[in-house]
Coordinates of C-alpha atoms in Angstrom, one line a residue:
M2 CA 206.6 -82.9 113.0
E3 CA 208.8 -85.2 110.9
T4 CA 206.3 -88.1 111.0
L5 CA 203.6 -85.7 109.8
L6 CA 205.7 -84.7 106.9
R7 CA 206.4 -88.4 106.1
E8 CA 202.7 -89.0 105.9
Y9 CA 202.1 -86.2 103.4
F10 CA 205.1 -87.2 101.2
P11 CA 203.0 -89.6 99.0
I12 CA 200.6 -86.7 98.3
L13 CA 203.6 -84.5 97.3
V14 CA 204.9 -87.2 95.0
F15 CA 201.5 -87.6 93.4
L16 CA 201.2 -83.8 92.8
A17 CA 204.7 -83.7 91.4
I18 CA 203.9 -86.6 89.0
A19 CA 200.6 -85.1 88.0
G20 CA 202.2 -81.7 87.3
A21 CA 205.0 -83.3 85.3
I22 CA 202.5 -85.2 83.2
S23 CA 200.4 -82.1 82.6
V24 CA 203.4 -80.1 81.5
A25 CA 204.5 -82.9 79.3
M26 CA 201.1 -83.2 77.6
V27 CA 200.9 -79.5 76.9
A28 CA 204.5 -79.4 75.6
A29 CA 203.8 -82.4 73.4
S30 CA 200.7 -80.8 71.9
V31 CA 202.6 -77.6 71.1
I32 CA 205.5 -79.5 69.5
V33 CA 203.5 -82.1 67.6
A34 CA 200.5 -80.1 66.5
R35 CA 200.6 -77.9 63.4
Q36 CA 200.4 -74.3 64.4
R37 CA 198.4 -72.5 61.7
P38 CA 196.7 -69.5 63.3
N39 CA 194.4 -67.4 61.2
T40 CA 192.1 -64.4 61.9
E41 CA 189.0 -66.6 62.3
K42 CA 190.7 -68.9 64.9
L43 CA 192.1 -65.9 66.7
S44 CA 188.6 -64.2 66.9
P45 CA 187.3 -63.8 70.4
Y46 CA 183.8 -65.1 69.3
E47 CA 183.1 -68.7 69.2
C48 CA 180.9 -68.5 66.1
G49 CA 183.7 -67.1 63.9
F50 CA 182.1 -63.8 62.8
D51 CA 181.7 -60.4 64.3
P52 CA 178.7 -59.7 66.5
F53 CA 175.7 -57.9 65.1
V54 CA 174.9 -55.8 68.2
D55 CA 176.6 -54.4 71.2
A56 CA 177.5 -56.9 73.9
R57 CA 175.8 -54.9 76.6
V58 CA 172.2 -55.5 75.4
R59 CA 169.6 -56.6 77.9
F60 CA 168.7 -60.2 77.9
D61 CA 165.1 -61.4 77.9
V62 CA 163.9 -62.4 81.3
R63 CA 163.1 -65.9 80.0
Y64 CA 166.8 -66.6 79.8
Y65 CA 167.1 -66.1 83.6
L66 CA 163.9 -68.1 84.2
V67 CA 165.3 -71.0 82.3
A68 CA 168.5 -70.8 84.3
I69 CA 166.5 -70.8 87.5
L70 CA 164.6 -73.9 86.2
F71 CA 167.9 -75.7 85.5
I72 CA 169.1 -74.9 89.1
I73 CA 165.8 -76.2 90.5
F74 CA 166.1 -79.6 88.7
D75 CA 169.8 -79.8 89.3
L76 CA 169.4 -79.3 93.0
E77 CA 166.6 -81.8 93.1
M78 CA 168.7 -84.5 91.5
T79 CA 171.8 -83.6 93.5
F80 CA 170.0 -84.1 96.9
L81 CA 167.4 -86.8 95.9
F82 CA 169.8 -89.6 95.1
P83 CA 171.8 -89.6 98.3
W84 CA 168.6 -89.1 100.3
A85 CA 167.1 -92.2 98.6
V86 CA 170.2 -94.3 99.4
A87 CA 170.2 -93.2 103.1
L88 CA 166.4 -93.1 103.6
G89 CA 166.4 -96.2 105.8
D90 CA 168.9 -94.5 108.3
L91 CA 167.2 -91.1 108.2
G92 CA 163.8 -92.3 109.4
L93 CA 160.6 -90.2 109.5
Y94 CA 162.4 -86.9 110.1
G95 CA 164.5 -87.4 107.0
Y96 CA 161.5 -88.3 104.9
W97 CA 159.6 -85.1 106.0
S98 CA 162.7 -82.9 105.6
M99 CA 162.9 -84.0 101.9
M100 CA 159.2 -83.5 101.4
V101 CA 159.6 -79.9 102.6
F102 CA 162.6 -79.5 100.3
L103 CA 160.6 -80.9 97.4
G104 CA 157.7 -78.6 98.3
V105 CA 160.0 -75.5 98.0
L106 CA 161.2 -76.7 94.7
T107 CA 157.7 -77.3 93.5
V108 CA 156.8 -73.7 94.5
G109 CA 159.8 -72.6 92.3
F110 CA 158.6 -74.8 89.5
I111 CA 155.1 -73.3 89.7
Y112 CA 156.6 -69.8 89.6
E113 CA 158.5 -70.7 86.5
W114 CA 155.3 -72.1 84.9
R115 CA 153.2 -69.0 85.7
K116 CA 155.9 -66.7 84.3
G117 CA 155.8 -68.6 81.0
A118 CA 159.4 -70.0 81.0
L119 CA 158.2 -73.4 79.8
E120 CA 156.4 -71.9 76.7
W121 CA 158.6 -71.4 73.7
D122 CA 157.6 -68.8 71.2

């Protein structure tokens, strides 16, 4: 048990140093920076003015379609680069697995296209 704890000691030291540096940076920014809060800076809205309508309004479905479109392309890029690097080791099975994956993403893209998410009014 003692040898196991000795092996994890560098990780503990690293976490302690990282925590100390984080606390020091936050403390330095509080001490050095000028603190001039005003009503606009303390507003919960990023734009700096009060909202026009209630926050519980329904969003247009195109917002969700654009989000789905982003996820489609994000997933594609996330899996395509490692696949391209390891394609030589994966062989024919790896190639056809990625083609099926890209086919599913293409079906999602066509769905987005038919719903009009790519058209901006």
